[in-house]
JSON list of C-alpha atoms in Angstrom, two decimals:
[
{"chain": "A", "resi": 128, "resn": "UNK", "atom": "CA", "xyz": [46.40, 54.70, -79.31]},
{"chain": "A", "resi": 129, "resn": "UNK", "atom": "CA", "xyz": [50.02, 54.97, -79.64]},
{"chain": "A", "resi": 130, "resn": "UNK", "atom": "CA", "xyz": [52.54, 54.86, -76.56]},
{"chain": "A", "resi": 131, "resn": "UNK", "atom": "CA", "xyz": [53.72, 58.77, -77.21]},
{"chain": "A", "resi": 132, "resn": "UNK", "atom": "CA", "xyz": [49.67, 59.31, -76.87]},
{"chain": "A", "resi": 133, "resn": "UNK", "atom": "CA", "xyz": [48.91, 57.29, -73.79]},
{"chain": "A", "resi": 134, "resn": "UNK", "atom": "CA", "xyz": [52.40, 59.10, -72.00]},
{"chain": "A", "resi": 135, "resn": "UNK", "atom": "CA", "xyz": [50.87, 62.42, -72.61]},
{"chain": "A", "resi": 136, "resn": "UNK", "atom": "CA", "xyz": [47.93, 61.93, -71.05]},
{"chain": "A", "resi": 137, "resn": "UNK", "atom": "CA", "xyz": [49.16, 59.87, -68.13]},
{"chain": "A", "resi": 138, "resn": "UNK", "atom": "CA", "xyz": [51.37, 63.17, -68.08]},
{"chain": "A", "resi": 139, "resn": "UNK", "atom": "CA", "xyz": [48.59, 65.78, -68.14]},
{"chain": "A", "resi": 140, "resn": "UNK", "atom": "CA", "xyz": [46.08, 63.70, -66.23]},
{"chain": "A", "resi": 141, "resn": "UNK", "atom": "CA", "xyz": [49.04, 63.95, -63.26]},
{"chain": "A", "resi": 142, "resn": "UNK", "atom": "CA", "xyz": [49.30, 67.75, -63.63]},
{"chain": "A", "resi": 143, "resn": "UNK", "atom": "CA", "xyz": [45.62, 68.11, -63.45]},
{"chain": "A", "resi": 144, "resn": "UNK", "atom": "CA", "xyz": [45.84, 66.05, -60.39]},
{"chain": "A", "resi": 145, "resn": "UNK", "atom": "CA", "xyz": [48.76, 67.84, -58.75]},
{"chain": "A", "resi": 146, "resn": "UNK", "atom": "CA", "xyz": [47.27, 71.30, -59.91]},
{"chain": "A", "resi": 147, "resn": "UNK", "atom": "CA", "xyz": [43.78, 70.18, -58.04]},
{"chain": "A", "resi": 148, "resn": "UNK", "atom": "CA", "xyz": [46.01, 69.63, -54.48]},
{"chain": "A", "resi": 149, "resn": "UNK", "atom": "CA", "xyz": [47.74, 72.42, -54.68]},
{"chain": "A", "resi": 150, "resn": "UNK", "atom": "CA", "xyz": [47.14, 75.64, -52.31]},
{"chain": "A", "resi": 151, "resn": "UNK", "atom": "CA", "xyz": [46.13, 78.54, -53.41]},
{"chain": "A", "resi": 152, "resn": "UNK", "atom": "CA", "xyz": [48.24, 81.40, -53.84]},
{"chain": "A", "resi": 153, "resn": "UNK", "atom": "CA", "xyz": [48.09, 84.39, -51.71]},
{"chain": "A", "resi": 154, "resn": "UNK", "atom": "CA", "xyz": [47.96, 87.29, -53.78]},
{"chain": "A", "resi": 155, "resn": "UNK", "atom": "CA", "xyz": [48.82, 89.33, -50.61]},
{"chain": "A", "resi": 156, "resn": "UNK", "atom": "CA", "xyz": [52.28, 88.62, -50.50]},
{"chain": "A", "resi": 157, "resn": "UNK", "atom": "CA", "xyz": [52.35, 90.36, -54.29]},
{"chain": "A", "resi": 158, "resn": "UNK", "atom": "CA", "xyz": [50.30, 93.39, -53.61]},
{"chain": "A", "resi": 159, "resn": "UNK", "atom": "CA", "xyz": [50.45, 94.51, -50.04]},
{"chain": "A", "resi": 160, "resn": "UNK", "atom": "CA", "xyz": [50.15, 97.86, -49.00]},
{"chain": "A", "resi": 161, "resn": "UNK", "atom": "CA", "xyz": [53.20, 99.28, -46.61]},
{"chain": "A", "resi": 162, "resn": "UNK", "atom": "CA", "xyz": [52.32, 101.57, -43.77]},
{"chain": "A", "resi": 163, "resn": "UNK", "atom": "CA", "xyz": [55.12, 102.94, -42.06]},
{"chain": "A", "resi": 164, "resn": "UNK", "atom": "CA", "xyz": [55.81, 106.43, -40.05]},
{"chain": "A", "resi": 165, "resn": "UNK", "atom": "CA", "xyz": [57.57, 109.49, -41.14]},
{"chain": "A", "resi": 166, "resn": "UNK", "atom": "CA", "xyz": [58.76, 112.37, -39.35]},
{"chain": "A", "resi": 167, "resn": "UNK", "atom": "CA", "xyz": [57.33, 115.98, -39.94]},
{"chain": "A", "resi": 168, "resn": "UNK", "atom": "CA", "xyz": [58.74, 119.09, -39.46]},
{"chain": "A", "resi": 169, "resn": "UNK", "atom": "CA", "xyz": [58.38, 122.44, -39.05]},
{"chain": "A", "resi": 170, "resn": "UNK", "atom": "CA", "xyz": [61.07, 125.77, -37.88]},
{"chain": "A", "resi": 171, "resn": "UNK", "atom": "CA", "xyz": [59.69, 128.94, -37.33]},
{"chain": "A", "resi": 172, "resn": "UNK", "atom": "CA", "xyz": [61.99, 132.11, -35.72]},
{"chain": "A", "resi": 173, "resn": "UNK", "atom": "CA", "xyz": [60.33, 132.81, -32.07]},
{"chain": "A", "resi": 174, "resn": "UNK", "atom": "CA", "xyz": [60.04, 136.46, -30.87]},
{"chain": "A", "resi": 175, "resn": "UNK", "atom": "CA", "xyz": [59.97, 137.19, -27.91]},
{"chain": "A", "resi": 176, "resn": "UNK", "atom": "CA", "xyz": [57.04, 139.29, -28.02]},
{"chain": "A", "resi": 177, "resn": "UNK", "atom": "CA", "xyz": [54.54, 138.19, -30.27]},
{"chain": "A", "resi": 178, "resn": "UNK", "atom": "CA", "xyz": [56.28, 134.75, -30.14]},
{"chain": "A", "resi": 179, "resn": "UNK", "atom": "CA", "xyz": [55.48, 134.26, -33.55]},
{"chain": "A", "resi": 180, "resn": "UNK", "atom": "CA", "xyz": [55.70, 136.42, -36.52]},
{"chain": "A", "resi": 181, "resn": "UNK", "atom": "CA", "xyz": [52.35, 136.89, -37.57]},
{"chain": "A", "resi": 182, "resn": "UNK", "atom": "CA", "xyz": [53.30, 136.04, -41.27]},
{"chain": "A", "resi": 183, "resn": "UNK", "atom": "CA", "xyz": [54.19, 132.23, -40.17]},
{"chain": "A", "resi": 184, "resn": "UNK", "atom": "CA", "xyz": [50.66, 131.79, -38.14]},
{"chain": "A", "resi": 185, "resn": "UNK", "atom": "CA", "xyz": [49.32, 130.46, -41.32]},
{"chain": "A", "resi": 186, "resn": "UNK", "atom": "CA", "xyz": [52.44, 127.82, -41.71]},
{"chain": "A", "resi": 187, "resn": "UNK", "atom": "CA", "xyz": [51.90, 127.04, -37.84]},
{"chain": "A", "resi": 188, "resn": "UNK", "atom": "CA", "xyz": [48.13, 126.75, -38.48]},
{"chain": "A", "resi": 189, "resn": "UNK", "atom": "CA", "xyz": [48.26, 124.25, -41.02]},
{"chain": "A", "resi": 190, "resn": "UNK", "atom": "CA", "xyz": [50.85, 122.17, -39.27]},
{"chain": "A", "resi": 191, "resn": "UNK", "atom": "CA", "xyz": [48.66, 121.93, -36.21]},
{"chain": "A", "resi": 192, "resn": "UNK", "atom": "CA", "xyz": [45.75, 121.21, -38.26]},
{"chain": "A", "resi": 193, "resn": "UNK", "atom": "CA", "xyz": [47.61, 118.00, -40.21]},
{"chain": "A", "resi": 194, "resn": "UNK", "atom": "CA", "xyz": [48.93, 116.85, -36.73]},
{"chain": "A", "resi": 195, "resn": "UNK", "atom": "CA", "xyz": [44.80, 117.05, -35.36]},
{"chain": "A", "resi": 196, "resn": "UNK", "atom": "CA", "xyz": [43.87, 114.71, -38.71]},
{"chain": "A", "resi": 197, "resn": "UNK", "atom": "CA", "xyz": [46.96, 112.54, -38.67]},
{"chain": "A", "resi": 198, "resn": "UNK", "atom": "CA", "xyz": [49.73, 113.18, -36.22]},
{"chain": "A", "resi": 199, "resn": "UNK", "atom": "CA", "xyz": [50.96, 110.79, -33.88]},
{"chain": "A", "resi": 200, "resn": "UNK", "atom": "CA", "xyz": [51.67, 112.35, -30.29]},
{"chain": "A", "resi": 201, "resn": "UNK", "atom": "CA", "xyz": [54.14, 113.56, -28.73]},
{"chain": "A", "resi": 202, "resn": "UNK", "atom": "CA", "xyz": [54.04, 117.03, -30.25]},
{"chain": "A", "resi": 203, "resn": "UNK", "atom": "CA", "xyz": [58.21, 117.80, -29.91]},
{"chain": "A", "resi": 204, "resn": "UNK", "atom": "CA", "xyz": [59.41, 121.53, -29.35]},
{"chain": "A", "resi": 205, "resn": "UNK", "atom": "CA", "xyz": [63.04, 121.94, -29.36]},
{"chain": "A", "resi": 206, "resn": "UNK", "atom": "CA", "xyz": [63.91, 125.75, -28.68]},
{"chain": "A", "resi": 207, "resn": "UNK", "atom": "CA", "xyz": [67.91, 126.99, -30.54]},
{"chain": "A", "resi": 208, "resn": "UNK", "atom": "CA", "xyz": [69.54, 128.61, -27.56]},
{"chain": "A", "resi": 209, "resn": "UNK", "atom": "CA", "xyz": [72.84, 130.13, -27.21]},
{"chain": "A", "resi": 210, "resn": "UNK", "atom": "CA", "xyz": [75.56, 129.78, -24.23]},
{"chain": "A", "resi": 211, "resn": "UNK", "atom": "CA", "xyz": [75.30, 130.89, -20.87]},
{"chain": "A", "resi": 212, "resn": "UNK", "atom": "CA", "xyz": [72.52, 130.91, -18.03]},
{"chain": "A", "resi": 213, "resn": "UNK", "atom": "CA", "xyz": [70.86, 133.51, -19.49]},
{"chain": "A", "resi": 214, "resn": "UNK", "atom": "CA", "xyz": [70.82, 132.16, -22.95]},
{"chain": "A", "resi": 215, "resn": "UNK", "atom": "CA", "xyz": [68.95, 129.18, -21.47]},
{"chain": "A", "resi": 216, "resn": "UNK", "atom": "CA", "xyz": [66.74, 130.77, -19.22]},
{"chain": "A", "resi": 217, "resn": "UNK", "atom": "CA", "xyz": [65.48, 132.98, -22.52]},
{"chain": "A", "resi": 218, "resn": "UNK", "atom": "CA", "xyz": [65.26, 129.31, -24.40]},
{"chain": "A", "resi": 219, "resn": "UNK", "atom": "CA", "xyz": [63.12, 128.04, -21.78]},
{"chain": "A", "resi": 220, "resn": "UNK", "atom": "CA", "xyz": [60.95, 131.01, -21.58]},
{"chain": "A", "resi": 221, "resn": "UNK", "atom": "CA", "xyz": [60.78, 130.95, -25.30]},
{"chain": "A", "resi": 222, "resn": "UNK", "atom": "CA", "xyz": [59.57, 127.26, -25.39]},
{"chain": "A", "resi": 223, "resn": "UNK", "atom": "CA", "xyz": [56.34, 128.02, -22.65]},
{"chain": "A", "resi": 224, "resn": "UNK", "atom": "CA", "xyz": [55.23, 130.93, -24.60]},
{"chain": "A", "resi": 225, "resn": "UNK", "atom": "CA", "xyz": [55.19, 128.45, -27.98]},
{"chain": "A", "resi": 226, "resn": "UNK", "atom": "CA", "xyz": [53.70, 125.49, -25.72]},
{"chain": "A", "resi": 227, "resn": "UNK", "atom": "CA", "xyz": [51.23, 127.63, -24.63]},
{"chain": "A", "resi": 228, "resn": "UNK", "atom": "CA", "xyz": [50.60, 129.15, -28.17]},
{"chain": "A", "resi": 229, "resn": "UNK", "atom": "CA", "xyz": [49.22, 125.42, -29.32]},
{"chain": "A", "resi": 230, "resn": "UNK", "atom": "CA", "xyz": [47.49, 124.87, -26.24]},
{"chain": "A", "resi": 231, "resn": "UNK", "atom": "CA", "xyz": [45.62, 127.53, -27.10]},
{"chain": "A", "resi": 232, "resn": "UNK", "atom": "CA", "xyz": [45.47, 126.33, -30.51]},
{"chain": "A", "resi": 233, "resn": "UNK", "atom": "CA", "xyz": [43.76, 122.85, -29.60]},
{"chain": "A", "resi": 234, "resn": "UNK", "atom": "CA", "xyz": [47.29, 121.23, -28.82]},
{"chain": "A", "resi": 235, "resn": "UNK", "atom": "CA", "xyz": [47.13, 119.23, -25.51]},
{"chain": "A", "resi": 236, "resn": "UNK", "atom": "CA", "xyz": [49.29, 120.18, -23.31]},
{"chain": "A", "resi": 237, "resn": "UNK", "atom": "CA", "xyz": [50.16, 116.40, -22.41]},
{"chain": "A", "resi": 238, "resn": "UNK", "atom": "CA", "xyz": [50.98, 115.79, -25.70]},
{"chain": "A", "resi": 239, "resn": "UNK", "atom": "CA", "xyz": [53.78, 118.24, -26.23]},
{"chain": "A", "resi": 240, "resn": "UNK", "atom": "CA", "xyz": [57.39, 117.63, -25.15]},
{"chain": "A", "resi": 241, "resn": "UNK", "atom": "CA", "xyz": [59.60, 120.44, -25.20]},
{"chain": "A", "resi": 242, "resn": "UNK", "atom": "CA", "xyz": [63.67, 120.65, -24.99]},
{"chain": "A", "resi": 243, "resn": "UNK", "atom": "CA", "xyz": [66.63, 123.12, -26.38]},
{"chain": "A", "resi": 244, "resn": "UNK", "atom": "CA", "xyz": [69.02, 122.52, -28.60]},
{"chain": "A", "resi": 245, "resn": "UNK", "atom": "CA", "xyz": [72.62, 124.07, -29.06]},
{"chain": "A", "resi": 246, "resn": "UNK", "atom": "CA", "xyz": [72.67, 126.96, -31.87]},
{"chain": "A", "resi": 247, "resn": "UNK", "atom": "CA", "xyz": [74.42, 126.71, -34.66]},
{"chain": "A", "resi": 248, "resn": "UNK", "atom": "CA", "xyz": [74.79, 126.68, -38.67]},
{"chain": "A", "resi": 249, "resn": "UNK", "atom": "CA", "xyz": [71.68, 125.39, -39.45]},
{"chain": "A", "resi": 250, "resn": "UNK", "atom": "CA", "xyz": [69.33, 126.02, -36.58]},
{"chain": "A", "resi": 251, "resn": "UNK", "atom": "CA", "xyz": [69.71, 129.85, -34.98]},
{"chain": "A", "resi": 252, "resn": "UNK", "atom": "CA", "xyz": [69.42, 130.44, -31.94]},
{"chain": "A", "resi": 253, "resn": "UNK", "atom": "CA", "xyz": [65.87, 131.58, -30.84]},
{"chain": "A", "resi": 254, "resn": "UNK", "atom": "CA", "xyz": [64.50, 129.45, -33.57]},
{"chain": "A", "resi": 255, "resn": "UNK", "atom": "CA", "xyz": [61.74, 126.76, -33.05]},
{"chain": "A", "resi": 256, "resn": "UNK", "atom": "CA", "xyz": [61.94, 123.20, -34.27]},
{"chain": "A", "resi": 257, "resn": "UNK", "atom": "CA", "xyz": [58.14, 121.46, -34.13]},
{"chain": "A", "resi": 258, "resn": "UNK", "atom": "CA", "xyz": [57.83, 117.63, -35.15]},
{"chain": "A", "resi": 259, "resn": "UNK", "atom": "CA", "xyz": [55.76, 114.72, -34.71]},
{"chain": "A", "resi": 260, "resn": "UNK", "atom": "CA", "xyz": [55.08, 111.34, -36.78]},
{"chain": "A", "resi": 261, "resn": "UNK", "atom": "CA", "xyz": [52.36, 110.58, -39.56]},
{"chain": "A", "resi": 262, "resn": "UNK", "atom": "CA", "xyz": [51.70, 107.49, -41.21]},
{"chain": "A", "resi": 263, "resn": "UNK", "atom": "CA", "xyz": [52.24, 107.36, -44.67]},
{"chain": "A", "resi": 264, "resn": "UNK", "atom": "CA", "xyz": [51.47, 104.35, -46.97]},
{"chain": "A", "resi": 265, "resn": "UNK", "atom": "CA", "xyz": [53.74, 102.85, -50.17]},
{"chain": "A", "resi": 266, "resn": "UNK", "atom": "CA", "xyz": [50.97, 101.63, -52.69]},
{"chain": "A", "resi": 267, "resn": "UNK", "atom": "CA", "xyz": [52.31, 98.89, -54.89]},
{"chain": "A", "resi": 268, "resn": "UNK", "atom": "CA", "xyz": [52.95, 100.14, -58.90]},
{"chain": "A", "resi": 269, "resn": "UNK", "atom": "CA", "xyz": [51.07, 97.87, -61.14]},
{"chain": "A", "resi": 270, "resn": "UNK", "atom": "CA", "xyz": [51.40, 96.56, -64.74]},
{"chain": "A", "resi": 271, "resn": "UNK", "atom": "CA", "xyz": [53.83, 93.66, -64.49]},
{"chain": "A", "resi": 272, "resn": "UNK", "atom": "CA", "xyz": [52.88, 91.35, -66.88]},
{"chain": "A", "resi": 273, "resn": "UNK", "atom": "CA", "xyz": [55.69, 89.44, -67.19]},
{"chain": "A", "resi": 274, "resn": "UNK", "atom": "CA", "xyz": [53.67, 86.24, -66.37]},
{"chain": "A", "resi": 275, "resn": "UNK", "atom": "CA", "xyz": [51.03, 84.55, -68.47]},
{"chain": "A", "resi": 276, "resn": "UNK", "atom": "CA", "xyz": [47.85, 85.70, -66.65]},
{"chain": "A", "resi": 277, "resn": "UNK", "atom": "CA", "xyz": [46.15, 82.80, -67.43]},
{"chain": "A", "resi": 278, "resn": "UNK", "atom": "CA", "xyz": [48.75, 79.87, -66.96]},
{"chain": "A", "resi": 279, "resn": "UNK", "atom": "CA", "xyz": [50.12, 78.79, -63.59]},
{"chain": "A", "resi": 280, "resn": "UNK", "atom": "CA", "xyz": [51.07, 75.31, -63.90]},
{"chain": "A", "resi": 281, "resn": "UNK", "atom": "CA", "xyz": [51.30, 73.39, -60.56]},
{"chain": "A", "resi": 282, "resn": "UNK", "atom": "CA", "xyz": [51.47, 76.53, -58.04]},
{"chain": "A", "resi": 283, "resn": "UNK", "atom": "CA", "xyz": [48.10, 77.93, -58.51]},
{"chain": "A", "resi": 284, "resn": "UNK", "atom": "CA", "xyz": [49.78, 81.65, -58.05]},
{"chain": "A", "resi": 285, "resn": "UNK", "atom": "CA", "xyz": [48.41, 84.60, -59.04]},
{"chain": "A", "resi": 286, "resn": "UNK", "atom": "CA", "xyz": [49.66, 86.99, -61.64]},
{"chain": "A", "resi": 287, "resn": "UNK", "atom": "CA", "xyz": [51.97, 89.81, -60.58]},
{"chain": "A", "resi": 288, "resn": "UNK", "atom": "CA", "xyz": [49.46, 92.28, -61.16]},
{"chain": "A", "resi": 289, "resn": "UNK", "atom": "CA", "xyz": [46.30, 90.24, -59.19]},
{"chain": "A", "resi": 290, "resn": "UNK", "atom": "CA", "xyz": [44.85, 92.59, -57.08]},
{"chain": "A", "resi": 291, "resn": "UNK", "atom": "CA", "xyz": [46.92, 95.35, -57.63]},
{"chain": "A", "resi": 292, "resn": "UNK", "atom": "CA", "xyz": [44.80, 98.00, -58.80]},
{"chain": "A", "resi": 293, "resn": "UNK", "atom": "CA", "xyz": [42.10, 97.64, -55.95]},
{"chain": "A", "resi": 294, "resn": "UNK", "atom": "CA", "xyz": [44.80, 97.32, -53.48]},
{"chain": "A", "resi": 295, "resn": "UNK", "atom": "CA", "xyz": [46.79, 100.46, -54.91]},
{"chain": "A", "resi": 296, "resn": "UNK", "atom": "CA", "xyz": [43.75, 102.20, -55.22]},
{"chain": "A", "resi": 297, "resn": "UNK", "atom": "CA", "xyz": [42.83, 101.92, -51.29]},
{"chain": "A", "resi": 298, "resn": "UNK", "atom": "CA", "xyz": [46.56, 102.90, -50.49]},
{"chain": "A", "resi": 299, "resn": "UNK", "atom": "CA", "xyz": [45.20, 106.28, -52.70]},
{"chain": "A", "resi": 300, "resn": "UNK", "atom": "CA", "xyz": [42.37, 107.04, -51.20]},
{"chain": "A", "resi": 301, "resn": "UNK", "atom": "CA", "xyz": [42.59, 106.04, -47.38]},
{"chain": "A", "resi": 302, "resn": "UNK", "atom": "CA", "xyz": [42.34, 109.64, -45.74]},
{"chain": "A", "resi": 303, "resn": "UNK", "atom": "CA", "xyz": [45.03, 108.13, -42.98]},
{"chain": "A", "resi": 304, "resn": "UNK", "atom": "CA", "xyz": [47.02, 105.39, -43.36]},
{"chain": "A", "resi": 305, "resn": "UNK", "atom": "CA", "xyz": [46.83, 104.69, -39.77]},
{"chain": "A", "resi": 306, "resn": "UNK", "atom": "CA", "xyz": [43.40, 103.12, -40.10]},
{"chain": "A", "resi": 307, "resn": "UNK", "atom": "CA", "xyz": [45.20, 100.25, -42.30]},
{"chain": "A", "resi": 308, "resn": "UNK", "atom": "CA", "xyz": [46.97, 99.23, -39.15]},
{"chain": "A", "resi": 309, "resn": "UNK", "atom": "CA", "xyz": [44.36, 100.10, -36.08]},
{"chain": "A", "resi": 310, "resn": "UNK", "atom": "CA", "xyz": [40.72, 102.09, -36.18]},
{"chain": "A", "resi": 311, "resn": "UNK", "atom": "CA", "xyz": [40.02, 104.92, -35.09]},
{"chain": "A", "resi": 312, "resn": "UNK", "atom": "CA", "xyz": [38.23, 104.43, -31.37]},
{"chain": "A", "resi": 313, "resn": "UNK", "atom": "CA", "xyz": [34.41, 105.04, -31.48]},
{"chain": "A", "resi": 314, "resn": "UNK", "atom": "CA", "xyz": [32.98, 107.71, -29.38]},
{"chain": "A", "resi": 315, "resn": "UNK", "atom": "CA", "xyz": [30.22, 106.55, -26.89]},
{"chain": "A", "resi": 316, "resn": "UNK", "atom": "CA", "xyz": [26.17, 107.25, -28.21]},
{"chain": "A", "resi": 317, "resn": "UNK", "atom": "CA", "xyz": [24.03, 109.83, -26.60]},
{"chain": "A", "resi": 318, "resn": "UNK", "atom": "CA", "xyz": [22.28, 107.63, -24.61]},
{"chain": "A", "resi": 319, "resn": "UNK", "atom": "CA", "xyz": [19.20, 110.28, -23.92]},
{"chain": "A", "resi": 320, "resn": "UNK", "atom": "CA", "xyz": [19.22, 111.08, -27.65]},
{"chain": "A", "resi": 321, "resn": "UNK", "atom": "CA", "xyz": [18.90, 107.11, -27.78]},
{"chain": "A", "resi": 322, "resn": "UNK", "atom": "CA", "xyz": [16.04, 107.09, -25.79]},
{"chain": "A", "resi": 323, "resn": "UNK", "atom": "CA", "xyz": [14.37, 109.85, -27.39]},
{"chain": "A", "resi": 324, "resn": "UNK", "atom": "CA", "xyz": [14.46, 108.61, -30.89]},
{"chain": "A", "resi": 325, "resn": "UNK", "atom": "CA", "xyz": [12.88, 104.92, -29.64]},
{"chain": "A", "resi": 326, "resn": "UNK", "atom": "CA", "xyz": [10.25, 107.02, -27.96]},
{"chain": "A", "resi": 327, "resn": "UNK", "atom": "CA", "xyz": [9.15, 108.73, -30.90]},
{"chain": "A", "resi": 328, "resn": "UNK", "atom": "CA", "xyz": [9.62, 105.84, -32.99]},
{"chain": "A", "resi": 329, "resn": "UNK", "atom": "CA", "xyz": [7.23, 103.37, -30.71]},
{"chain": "A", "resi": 330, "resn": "UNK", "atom": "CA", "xyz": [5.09, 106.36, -30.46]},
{"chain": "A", "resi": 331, "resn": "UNK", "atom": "CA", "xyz": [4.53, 106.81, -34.56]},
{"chain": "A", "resi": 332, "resn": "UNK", "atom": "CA", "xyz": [6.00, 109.77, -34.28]},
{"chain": "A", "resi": 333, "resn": "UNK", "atom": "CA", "xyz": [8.77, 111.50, -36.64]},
{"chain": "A", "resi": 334, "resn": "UNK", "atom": "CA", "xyz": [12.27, 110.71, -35.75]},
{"chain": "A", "resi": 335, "resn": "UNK", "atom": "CA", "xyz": [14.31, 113.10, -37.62]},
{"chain": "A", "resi": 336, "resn": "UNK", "atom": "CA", "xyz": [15.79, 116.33, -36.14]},
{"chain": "A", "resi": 337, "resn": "UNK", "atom": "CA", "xyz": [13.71, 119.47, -37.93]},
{"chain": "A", "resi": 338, "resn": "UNK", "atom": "CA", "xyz": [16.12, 121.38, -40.08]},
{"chain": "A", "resi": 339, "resn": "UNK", "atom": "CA", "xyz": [16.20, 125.41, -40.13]},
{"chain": "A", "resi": 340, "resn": "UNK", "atom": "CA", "xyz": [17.52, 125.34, -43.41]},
{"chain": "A", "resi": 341, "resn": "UNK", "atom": "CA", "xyz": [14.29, 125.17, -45.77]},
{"chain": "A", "resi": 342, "resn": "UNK", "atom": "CA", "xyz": [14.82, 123.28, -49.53]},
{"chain": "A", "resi": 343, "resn": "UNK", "atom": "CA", "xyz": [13.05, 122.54, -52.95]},
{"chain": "A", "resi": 344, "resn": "UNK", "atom": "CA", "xyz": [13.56, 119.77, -54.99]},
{"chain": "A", "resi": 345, "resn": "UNK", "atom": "CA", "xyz": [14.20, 120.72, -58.63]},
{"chain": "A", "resi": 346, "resn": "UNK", "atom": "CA", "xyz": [12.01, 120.64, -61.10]},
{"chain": "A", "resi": 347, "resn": "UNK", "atom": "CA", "xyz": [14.39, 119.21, -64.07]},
{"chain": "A", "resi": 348, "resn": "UNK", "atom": "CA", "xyz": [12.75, 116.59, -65.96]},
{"chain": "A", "resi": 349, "resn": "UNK", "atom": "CA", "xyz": [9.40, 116.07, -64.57]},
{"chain": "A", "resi": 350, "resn": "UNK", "atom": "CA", "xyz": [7.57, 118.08, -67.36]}
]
């Protein structure tokens, strides 16, 4: 064996070694999904007799419904108002007829925080500003494979794109991208229902609620 022979395996023999006591890599700090909050908003012209027009109840009814799947309290309401006393006290009145307008809607009334705001170009006065936060998540973009996928010499790394379609594709589909960062709280178990279900069952009797609705199975391919 010739010296140039015996120095390139002394040579790969250390890499091998070296690549054997290295860490692994942590693909998370490649593909990592980013939750972070964003501000809605809504502004809607308040009457003072129906409070609302009735053509933005829709566009109030939908906001309300996003804030019930994925808003983060407080619920803000920030009424235009003009100058003068009277101006104010008409803002003010303005802002309980909205509050209680969502209360009535579902919206606690702990959760909303009202205030006025000066009139001007680009808010009028007697109109309604609504806000509140929602989580919203970044999902990494994949493809990068600027790297040879299956050579890492001495760092043990993963590839750029390692994980990056499973973790994109949870980014996608999560229905709120608040559950990446806490769960949702549990609500506590009928505890009767509990004890009614283990009574049947010790008994031999059927557990499951009977339905109203009656059903057939279908008939497709069994002949």
């Amino acid at each position: 064996m010739t010296s140039l022979s015996i120095r390139s395996l002394l040579a790969f023999v250390v890499i091998a070694f070296l690549s054997g006591c290295a860490e692994d890599g942590d693909w998370r700090t490649h593909q990592r999904l980013v939750v972070e909050r964003r501000p809605v908003s809504l502004t809607l012209a308040v009457q003072d007799d129906t409070v609302i027009k009735p053509e933005d109840m829709s566009r109030l009814q939908s906001f309300v419904d996003i804030f019930f799947r994925r808003g983060e309290a407080p619920l803000t309401l920030a009424i235009a108002k003009g100058l003068g006393e009277e101006a104010s006290a008409q803002a003010s009145q303005r802002a309980k007829k909205l509050a209680e307008l969502l209360n009535a809607m579902g919206v606690d009334a702990d959760g909303i925080r009202t205030s006025a705001l000066e009139a001007g170009p680009a808010l009028a006065e007697g109109t309604a500003r609504l806000g509140y936060d929602v989580y919203a998540v970044r999902v990494p973009q994949c493809g990068d494979w600027s790297d040879n996928s299956g050579f890492s010499p001495l760092r043990n790394d993963p590839s750029p794109s390692f994980g990056c379609a499973v973790t994109r594709n949870i980014g996608l589909m999560v229905d709120n991208p608040r559950d990446l960062i806490r769960p949702q709280g549990m609500d506590g178990r009928d505890a009767s229902r509990g004890a009614t279900i283990i009574g049947k069952y010790r008994a031999g009797e059927d557990t499951v609620s009977k339905g109203t609705v009656s059903s057939t199975i279908s008939s497709v391919g069994t002949k």
